[in-house]
Short mmCIF file of C-alpha atoms in Angstrom, two decimals:
data_model
loop_
_atom_site.label_atom_id
_atom_site.label_comp_id
_atom_site.label_asym_id
_atom_site.label_seq_id
_atom_site.Cartn_x
_atom_site.Cartn_y
_atom_site.Cartn_z
CA MET A 1 0.00 0.12 0.04
CA GLN A 2 3.36 2.05 0.41
CA ASP A 3 4.04 1.75 -3.01
CA GLN A 4 1.02 2.69 -4.42
CA LYS A 5 0.81 5.96 -2.62
CA GLN A 6 3.98 6.40 -4.42
CA ARG A 7 2.21 6.36 -7.80
CA PRO A 8 1.69 9.80 -10.02
CA VAL A 9 -1.43 9.00 -9.13
CA SER A 10 -0.71 10.60 -5.72
CA ILE A 11 2.01 13.42 -8.27
CA LEU A 12 -1.96 13.72 -10.03
CA ARG A 13 -3.31 15.45 -7.02
CA GLU A 14 0.13 17.21 -6.57
CA PHE A 15 -0.40 18.73 -9.90
CA LEU A 16 -3.89 19.37 -9.81
CA ASP A 17 -3.52 21.45 -6.01
CA SER A 18 -0.49 23.09 -7.73
CA GLU A 19 -2.40 24.22 -11.12
CA ALA A 20 -4.91 25.33 -9.02
CA ALA A 21 -2.84 28.14 -7.15
CA GLY A 22 -1.76 28.75 -10.25
CA GLY A 23 -4.66 29.22 -11.59
CA ILE A 24 -5.11 32.13 -8.71
CA VAL A 25 -2.10 33.81 -9.78
CA LEU A 26 -3.02 33.44 -13.39
CA MET A 27 -6.36 35.65 -11.99
CA ALA A 28 -3.93 38.49 -10.48
CA ALA A 29 -2.03 39.15 -13.10
CA ALA A 30 -4.39 39.22 -15.83
CA ALA A 31 -6.20 41.59 -13.08
CA LEU A 32 -3.14 43.59 -12.92
CA ALA A 33 -2.76 43.69 -16.70
CA LEU A 34 -5.72 45.83 -16.66
CA ILE A 35 -5.11 47.79 -14.45
CA VAL A 36 -1.45 49.00 -16.03
CA ALA A 37 -3.47 49.44 -19.06
CA ASN A 38 -6.14 51.66 -17.54
CA SER A 39 -3.30 53.78 -14.90
CA PRO A 40 -0.81 56.26 -15.87
CA LEU A 41 1.49 53.93 -16.89
CA ALA A 42 0.33 52.79 -19.50
CA GLU A 43 2.67 53.88 -22.18
CA ALA A 44 5.33 52.13 -20.12
CA TYR A 45 4.11 49.09 -20.12
CA PHE A 46 2.88 48.85 -23.88
CA ASP A 47 6.39 50.57 -24.45
CA ALA A 48 8.03 47.86 -22.78
CA LEU A 49 6.25 44.70 -24.84
CA HIS A 50 7.10 46.15 -28.16
CA ALA A 51 10.83 46.45 -26.87
CA TYR A 52 13.49 44.38 -28.75
CA LEU A 53 15.77 42.15 -27.00
CA GLY A 54 18.15 40.93 -29.56
CA PRO A 55 16.15 39.39 -32.95
CA LEU A 56 12.67 39.29 -31.23
CA SER A 57 10.64 42.46 -29.39
CA VAL A 58 9.86 41.30 -25.47
CA SER A 59 6.04 40.85 -26.77
CA HIS A 60 7.55 37.86 -28.73
CA TRP A 61 10.32 36.33 -26.00
CA ILE A 62 7.09 36.18 -24.21
CA ASN A 63 4.93 34.59 -26.81
CA ASP A 64 7.15 32.65 -29.20
CA GLY A 65 9.65 31.98 -26.44
CA LEU A 66 7.88 30.97 -22.87
CA MET A 67 5.24 30.34 -24.16
CA ALA A 68 6.86 26.66 -25.89
CA VAL A 69 7.92 26.58 -22.08
CA PHE A 70 4.10 26.07 -22.29
CA PHE A 71 3.52 24.02 -24.58
CA LEU A 72 6.68 21.28 -23.79
CA LEU A 73 3.80 20.77 -20.63
CA VAL A 74 1.43 20.61 -22.76
CA GLY A 75 3.17 17.46 -25.05
CA LEU A 76 4.72 16.02 -21.52
CA GLU A 77 0.86 15.91 -19.85
CA ILE A 78 -0.56 14.60 -23.16
CA LYS A 79 1.64 12.01 -23.64
CA ARG A 80 1.83 10.95 -19.94
CA GLU A 81 -2.04 10.64 -19.49
CA MET A 82 -2.33 9.59 -22.66
CA LEU A 83 0.19 6.01 -22.61
CA ASP A 84 -0.06 6.11 -19.54
CA GLY A 85 -2.69 8.05 -17.44
CA GLN A 86 -6.20 9.54 -16.69
CA LEU A 87 -6.63 8.69 -20.94
CA SER A 88 -4.22 5.44 -21.09
CA THR A 89 -8.07 3.64 -21.86
CA TRP A 90 -10.74 4.22 -24.44
CA PRO A 91 -13.42 3.20 -21.36
CA ARG A 92 -11.32 6.44 -19.53
CA ARG A 93 -11.07 8.98 -22.66
CA ALA A 94 -14.75 8.34 -23.77
CA LEU A 95 -16.11 11.23 -21.48
CA PRO A 96 -13.85 13.93 -21.70
CA GLY A 97 -12.83 12.87 -25.22
CA ILE A 98 -16.66 12.85 -26.08
CA ALA A 99 -16.64 16.39 -23.86
CA ALA A 100 -13.83 18.31 -25.71
CA ALA A 101 -15.22 16.76 -29.33
CA GLY A 102 -18.60 18.86 -28.30
CA GLY A 103 -16.60 21.82 -26.64
CA MET A 104 -14.63 22.28 -29.22
CA LEU A 105 -16.64 22.34 -31.99
CA VAL A 106 -20.60 24.33 -31.25
CA PRO A 107 -18.07 27.45 -29.63
CA ALA A 108 -16.50 27.20 -32.89
CA LEU A 109 -20.02 27.38 -35.02
CA VAL A 110 -21.73 29.54 -32.35
CA TYR A 111 -18.27 32.34 -33.51
CA VAL A 112 -19.03 31.93 -37.09
CA ALA A 113 -23.02 31.87 -36.91
CA ILE A 114 -22.46 35.72 -35.13
CA ASN A 115 -19.40 37.03 -37.80
CA LEU A 116 -20.69 35.53 -40.79
CA ASP A 117 -21.41 38.88 -42.08
CA ASN A 118 -18.44 39.89 -40.58
CA PRO A 119 -15.62 38.18 -43.02
CA ALA A 120 -12.27 39.74 -41.74
CA ALA A 121 -13.53 38.14 -37.94
CA LEU A 122 -13.92 34.53 -39.40
CA SER A 123 -10.06 33.44 -38.66
CA GLY A 124 -10.97 33.74 -35.35
CA TRP A 125 -13.32 30.88 -34.84
CA ALA A 126 -11.11 28.84 -33.36
CA ILE A 127 -10.98 31.38 -30.48
CA PRO A 128 -13.43 29.93 -28.23
CA THR A 129 -12.86 26.81 -28.45
CA ALA A 130 -9.99 26.61 -25.83
CA THR A 131 -10.48 25.50 -22.40
CA ASP A 132 -7.35 27.71 -19.57
CA ILE A 133 -7.57 24.68 -17.24
CA ALA A 134 -5.20 26.43 -15.08
CA PHE A 135 -8.14 29.44 -14.87
CA ALA A 136 -10.54 26.11 -13.87
CA LEU A 137 -8.67 24.56 -11.79
CA GLY A 138 -8.42 28.21 -9.92
CA VAL A 139 -12.20 28.46 -9.18
CA LEU A 140 -12.89 24.82 -8.56
CA SER A 141 -9.82 25.33 -5.98
CA LEU A 142 -12.02 28.24 -3.69
CA LEU A 143 -15.26 25.92 -3.91
CA GLY A 144 -13.21 22.87 -1.41
CA SER A 145 -14.95 19.95 -1.19
CA ARG A 146 -17.87 20.96 -2.58
CA VAL A 147 -17.51 19.40 -5.94
CA PRO A 148 -16.00 15.89 -6.18
CA GLY A 149 -12.62 15.43 -7.09
CA SER A 150 -13.96 12.69 -9.85
CA LEU A 151 -14.70 15.61 -11.75
CA LYS A 152 -10.88 17.60 -11.29
CA VAL A 153 -9.74 14.29 -13.15
CA PHE A 154 -12.70 14.93 -15.99
CA LEU A 155 -11.90 18.57 -15.94
CA THR A 156 -8.32 17.71 -16.26
CA ALA A 157 -8.54 15.31 -18.83
CA LEU A 158 -11.23 16.93 -21.03
CA ALA A 159 -8.64 20.34 -21.16
CA ILE A 160 -5.48 18.00 -22.11
CA ILE A 161 -7.81 16.74 -24.81
CA ASP A 162 -8.76 20.51 -25.96
CA ASP A 163 -5.13 21.77 -25.64
CA LEU A 164 -4.28 19.03 -27.84
CA GLY A 165 -6.88 19.98 -30.75
CA ALA A 166 -5.88 23.38 -30.61
CA VAL A 167 -2.39 22.35 -31.15
CA ILE A 168 -3.36 20.75 -33.88
CA ILE A 169 -5.66 23.90 -34.84
CA ILE A 170 -2.11 26.20 -34.36
CA ALA A 171 -0.39 23.73 -36.32
CA VAL A 172 -3.70 23.18 -39.18
CA PHE A 173 -4.90 26.66 -40.13
CA TYR A 174 -2.13 29.56 -38.36
CA THR A 175 1.13 28.61 -39.96
CA THR A 176 1.60 30.53 -42.87
CA GLY A 177 4.51 31.04 -44.44
CA LEU A 178 6.76 27.61 -44.81
CA SER A 179 10.53 27.96 -45.41
CA LEU A 180 11.03 23.96 -46.49
CA ALA A 181 14.92 23.93 -45.37
CA TYR A 182 14.23 24.98 -42.00
CA LEU A 183 11.21 23.25 -41.85
CA GLY A 184 13.84 19.63 -43.19
CA ALA A 185 16.27 20.79 -40.73
CA ALA A 186 13.54 20.62 -38.50
CA PHE A 187 11.96 17.19 -39.16
CA ALA A 188 15.98 16.10 -38.85
CA VAL A 189 16.25 17.05 -35.40
CA ILE A 190 13.01 15.50 -34.36
CA ALA A 191 14.57 12.53 -36.27
CA LEU A 192 17.13 12.88 -34.03
CA LEU A 193 15.32 13.18 -31.09
CA ILE A 194 13.86 9.60 -32.13
CA VAL A 195 16.66 8.22 -32.12
CA LEU A 196 17.92 9.02 -28.94
CA ASN A 197 14.02 7.72 -27.14
CA ARG A 198 15.03 4.51 -28.96
CA MET A 199 18.98 4.13 -27.87
CA LYS A 200 16.92 4.36 -24.10
CA VAL A 201 18.16 7.63 -23.90
CA LEU A 202 17.28 8.82 -20.40
CA THR A 203 19.76 11.66 -19.98
CA LEU A 204 18.08 14.69 -20.14
CA VAL A 205 20.13 17.31 -21.59
CA PRO A 206 20.53 15.93 -25.15
CA TYR A 207 17.05 16.17 -25.46
CA ILE A 208 16.83 20.17 -23.85
CA LEU A 209 19.74 21.38 -26.27
CA LEU A 210 17.89 20.44 -29.31
CA GLY A 211 15.18 21.15 -27.97
CA VAL A 212 16.39 24.94 -28.46
CA VAL A 213 17.44 23.73 -31.80
CA LEU A 214 14.03 22.71 -33.01
CA TRP A 215 12.82 25.59 -31.51
CA VAL A 216 14.77 28.35 -33.63
CA LEU A 217 14.87 26.26 -36.60
CA VAL A 218 11.15 25.84 -36.41
CA LEU A 219 10.49 29.87 -35.29
CA LYS A 220 11.76 30.21 -38.85
CA SER A 221 10.25 28.03 -40.68
CA GLY A 222 7.10 29.43 -40.75
CA VAL A 223 5.65 27.53 -38.50
CA HIS A 224 4.72 28.39 -34.66
CA ALA A 225 7.21 28.26 -32.62
CA THR A 226 5.94 27.08 -29.68
CA LEU A 227 4.85 23.54 -32.05
CA ALA A 228 8.60 22.15 -31.32
CA GLY A 229 8.08 22.48 -27.53
CA VAL A 230 4.72 19.88 -28.02
CA ALA A 231 7.92 17.92 -30.44
CA LEU A 232 10.34 17.38 -27.80
CA ALA A 233 8.21 16.36 -25.21
CA LEU A 234 7.07 14.20 -27.39
CA THR A 235 10.57 12.07 -28.28
CA ILE A 236 11.02 12.47 -24.31
CA PRO A 237 11.08 9.00 -22.50
CA LEU A 238 8.50 7.78 -21.19
CA LYS A 239 9.38 4.72 -18.47
CA VAL A 240 6.41 2.92 -17.78
CA SER A 241 6.35 0.22 -14.37
CA PRO A 242 3.17 -2.83 -15.10
CA GLY A 243 0.58 -3.50 -11.86
CA ILE A 244 2.01 -0.87 -9.39
CA GLY A 245 2.41 2.74 -11.60
CA HIS A 246 6.41 4.15 -13.16
CA ASP A 247 9.81 4.83 -12.18
CA LEU A 248 10.82 8.01 -11.09
CA ASP A 249 13.62 8.06 -10.91
CA HIS A 250 14.63 7.09 -14.04
CA SER A 251 11.72 8.10 -16.68
CA PRO A 252 12.57 11.65 -18.31
CA LEU A 253 9.42 12.49 -19.20
CA HIS A 254 8.49 12.72 -15.23
CA ARG A 255 11.81 14.32 -14.19
CA LEU A 256 10.92 17.05 -16.66
CA GLU A 257 6.85 17.47 -16.11
CA HIS A 258 7.83 17.66 -12.26
CA GLY A 259 10.33 20.64 -13.03
CA LEU A 260 8.08 22.58 -14.61
CA HIS A 261 4.84 22.05 -13.07
CA ARG A 262 5.37 24.97 -10.49
CA ILE A 263 7.75 26.67 -13.16
CA VAL A 264 4.75 27.24 -15.46
CA PRO A 265 1.75 27.63 -13.41
CA PHE A 266 3.35 30.21 -11.43
CA VAL A 267 5.92 31.96 -13.84
CA VAL A 268 5.47 31.45 -17.95
CA ILE A 269 1.50 31.59 -17.81
CA PRO A 270 1.34 34.94 -15.48
CA ILE A 271 4.55 36.44 -17.47
CA PHE A 272 1.49 35.47 -20.51
CA GLY A 273 -1.54 36.85 -19.41
CA PHE A 274 0.39 40.33 -17.66
CA ALA A 275 1.89 40.76 -21.20
CA ASN A 276 -1.40 39.73 -22.77
CA ALA A 277 -4.35 40.76 -20.55
CA GLY A 278 -3.49 44.65 -20.82
CA VAL A 279 -6.10 46.32 -22.88
CA SER A 280 -6.94 50.18 -22.51
CA LEU A 281 -10.78 50.43 -21.84
CA ALA A 282 -10.72 54.38 -22.24
CA GLY A 283 -13.77 54.96 -24.51
CA LEU A 284 -15.22 50.88 -24.48
CA SER A 285 -18.68 51.03 -24.70
CA ALA A 286 -21.82 48.94 -24.52
CA ALA A 287 -21.60 49.06 -27.59
CA ALA A 288 -18.45 47.37 -28.34
CA LEU A 289 -19.74 44.31 -25.88
CA VAL A 290 -21.94 43.40 -28.78
CA GLU A 291 -19.92 44.12 -31.62
CA PRO A 292 -19.32 40.83 -33.82
CA LEU A 293 -15.93 39.39 -32.98
CA THR A 294 -16.35 40.52 -28.95
CA LEU A 295 -19.95 38.87 -28.81
CA GLY A 296 -19.04 36.39 -31.32
CA VAL A 297 -15.98 35.30 -28.30
CA ALA A 298 -18.39 35.82 -25.40
CA ALA A 299 -21.30 34.06 -26.67
CA GLY A 300 -18.50 30.86 -27.97
CA LEU A 301 -16.96 31.02 -24.53
CA VAL A 302 -20.46 30.91 -22.21
CA ALA A 303 -23.08 29.06 -24.52
CA GLY A 304 -20.55 27.63 -27.02
CA LYS A 305 -19.12 25.04 -24.02
CA LEU A 306 -22.02 25.06 -21.97
CA VAL A 307 -24.68 23.79 -24.64
CA GLY A 308 -20.97 21.82 -26.19
CA VAL A 309 -19.86 20.29 -23.29
CA PHE A 310 -23.02 19.42 -21.51
CA GLY A 311 -24.64 18.78 -24.60
CA SER A 312 -22.18 15.69 -25.76
CA SER A 313 -21.99 14.59 -21.92
CA ALA A 314 -25.58 14.02 -21.74
CA LEU A 315 -26.02 12.39 -25.19
CA ALA A 316 -23.09 10.22 -23.79
CA ILE A 317 -24.03 9.04 -21.12
CA ARG A 318 -27.75 8.51 -22.17
CA LEU A 319 -26.69 6.60 -24.90
CA GLY A 320 -24.91 4.25 -22.58
CA PHE A 321 -20.81 5.58 -23.90
CA ALA A 322 -20.07 7.08 -21.21
CA ASP A 323 -21.19 7.05 -17.46
CA LEU A 324 -21.55 9.66 -15.15
CA PRO A 325 -17.69 10.77 -12.88
CA VAL A 326 -18.12 9.25 -8.93
CA ASN A 327 -20.33 11.11 -6.91
CA ALA A 328 -21.53 13.94 -9.03
CA GLY A 329 -24.99 14.84 -10.85
CA TRP A 330 -26.08 16.51 -13.40
CA LEU A 331 -26.04 19.89 -12.47
CA HIS A 332 -22.68 19.31 -11.49
CA MET A 333 -21.60 18.33 -15.00
CA ILE A 334 -23.59 22.44 -15.99
CA GLY A 335 -21.12 22.98 -13.85
CA ILE A 336 -18.21 21.71 -15.13
CA SER A 337 -19.14 22.74 -18.92
CA LEU A 338 -19.39 26.22 -17.86
CA LEU A 339 -16.37 26.52 -16.14
CA CYS A 340 -14.88 24.98 -19.21
CA GLY A 341 -15.89 28.49 -20.89
CA ILE A 342 -12.87 29.88 -19.01
CA GLY A 343 -10.25 29.75 -22.15
CA PHE A 344 -8.21 32.38 -21.08
CA THR A 345 -4.55 32.03 -21.78
CA MET A 346 -4.67 29.01 -24.88
CA SER A 347 -7.78 31.63 -26.37
CA LEU A 348 -5.36 34.67 -26.24
CA PHE A 349 -2.22 32.75 -27.34
CA ILE A 350 -5.08 31.86 -30.85
CA GLY A 351 -6.50 35.65 -30.99
CA LEU A 352 -2.73 37.34 -31.48
CA LEU A 353 -2.38 33.72 -34.72
CA ALA A 354 -5.40 34.77 -36.18
CA PHE A 355 -5.23 38.84 -35.83
CA ALA A 356 -1.33 38.94 -35.41
CA SER A 357 -1.38 41.99 -38.09
CA ASN A 358 -4.13 43.86 -36.34
CA VAL A 359 -3.85 45.69 -32.83
CA GLU A 360 -7.43 46.59 -33.09
CA LEU A 361 -9.17 43.39 -33.71
CA GLN A 362 -6.92 42.00 -30.82
CA ASP A 363 -8.06 44.19 -28.31
CA ALA A 364 -11.92 43.28 -29.30
CA VAL A 365 -11.04 39.58 -28.94
CA LYS A 366 -8.84 40.33 -25.46
CA VAL A 367 -11.86 41.89 -23.93
CA GLY A 368 -14.55 39.45 -25.37
CA ILE A 369 -12.19 36.94 -23.68
CA LEU A 370 -12.21 38.74 -20.39
CA ALA A 371 -15.82 39.32 -20.63
CA GLY A 372 -16.89 35.55 -21.69
CA SER A 373 -14.11 33.90 -19.28
CA PHE A 374 -15.67 36.13 -16.15
CA ILE A 375 -19.08 35.24 -16.65
CA ALA A 376 -18.25 32.11 -16.96
CA ALA A 377 -16.43 31.48 -14.54
CA ILE A 378 -19.11 33.47 -12.42
CA LEU A 379 -22.10 30.63 -13.92
CA GLY A 380 -19.84 27.82 -13.03
CA ALA A 381 -19.67 28.64 -9.47
CA ALA A 382 -22.32 29.57 -8.55
CA VAL A 383 -23.35 26.44 -10.18
CA LEU A 384 -21.05 24.44 -8.24
CA LEU A 385 -22.56 26.12 -4.88
CA VAL A 386 -26.18 25.44 -5.28
CA ALA A 387 -25.18 21.74 -6.25
CA PRO A 388 -25.32 18.75 -3.75
CA ALA A 389 -21.48 18.26 -2.09
CA ALA A 390 -19.39 15.63 -2.73
CA ASN A 391 -20.34 12.81 0.36
CA GLY A 392 -17.43 11.62 1.69
CA ALA A 393 -14.16 11.82 0.92
CA ASP A 394 -12.45 12.53 -3.07
CA GLU A 395 -12.76 8.68 -4.39
CA GLU A 396 -9.26 8.25 -5.11
CA MET A 397 -7.56 9.73 -8.24
CA GLU A 398 -6.93 6.09 -11.04
#
């Protein structure tokens, strides 16, 4: 039983706790960005983001460099959960997988429906498809033991699949001006990383060094540089011990993941949030909130995620493809579906890609994301507060 407690099952609980705390830090960073952007410090704030450090501006170092570390952690989580975690079997993938699919499709349709007569905005269709796991778990953490532990696992699994979908969307729909030479060199580095994996090289140093080279090549290839983080993650060896769990001391993936799981939520994501949530609200009117672009993002996050996640989950459960999470009821599922509408980090990131050359549209996107995420957080928390409290201790996360 002692060995059982040392499994990454316990580490998953620790990880959830740190992500929840990271979500609270992210909220503070976003609020601070809004305050600074609407204060006498606004000019200095925006000037600093556009200042150049070497070949890139501060903003680009954050969005292309630091966020590559975020995507590295995302890739590590996806690989671990798919091979030896909450998503390692098809029955475990069923409900969060179906919910994630509905939670990406419906928000995109809502956005497109609202912006059909606004062709310039249609490239932002993917903005409301993302769920911010750190923010959502931060809200859940404020509700304490009222929320069944199974719902936290469900939300985490859904967000991981959601992140995988976002990575695919970015790679397929937001890649322009490819350089075949740099792209070919990047694939050569990936091939070398795979060779290291096959040779069972367990030290992280060569992987990290080649990962830096890969990031530079991907940056110059026209593919968004952050995807280098995902590609690197998928080549990091994962050593699985059959039956009772993992060999934490000798699995490079686990070592790297645990090295990053505090740096990312407490350093990388708050810096990204502070750098990108700042938008001037001067002159913002009620009419601006119902502009098609802003409304499409907000409605996609709130209504789209609710209908997509809850509707697809309810259909899957009613048809017998999946079961409700342990100790959870339909009201809990409505609350969790609303929390999936908190789309802060990845939504901001996709918005920056969709409207890379139009600051005005970026600002409209930010207002929609902030408004939609805030409404989704308040409504989701309110529903979970009135839902029946979890009975007894949380189920062990297996």
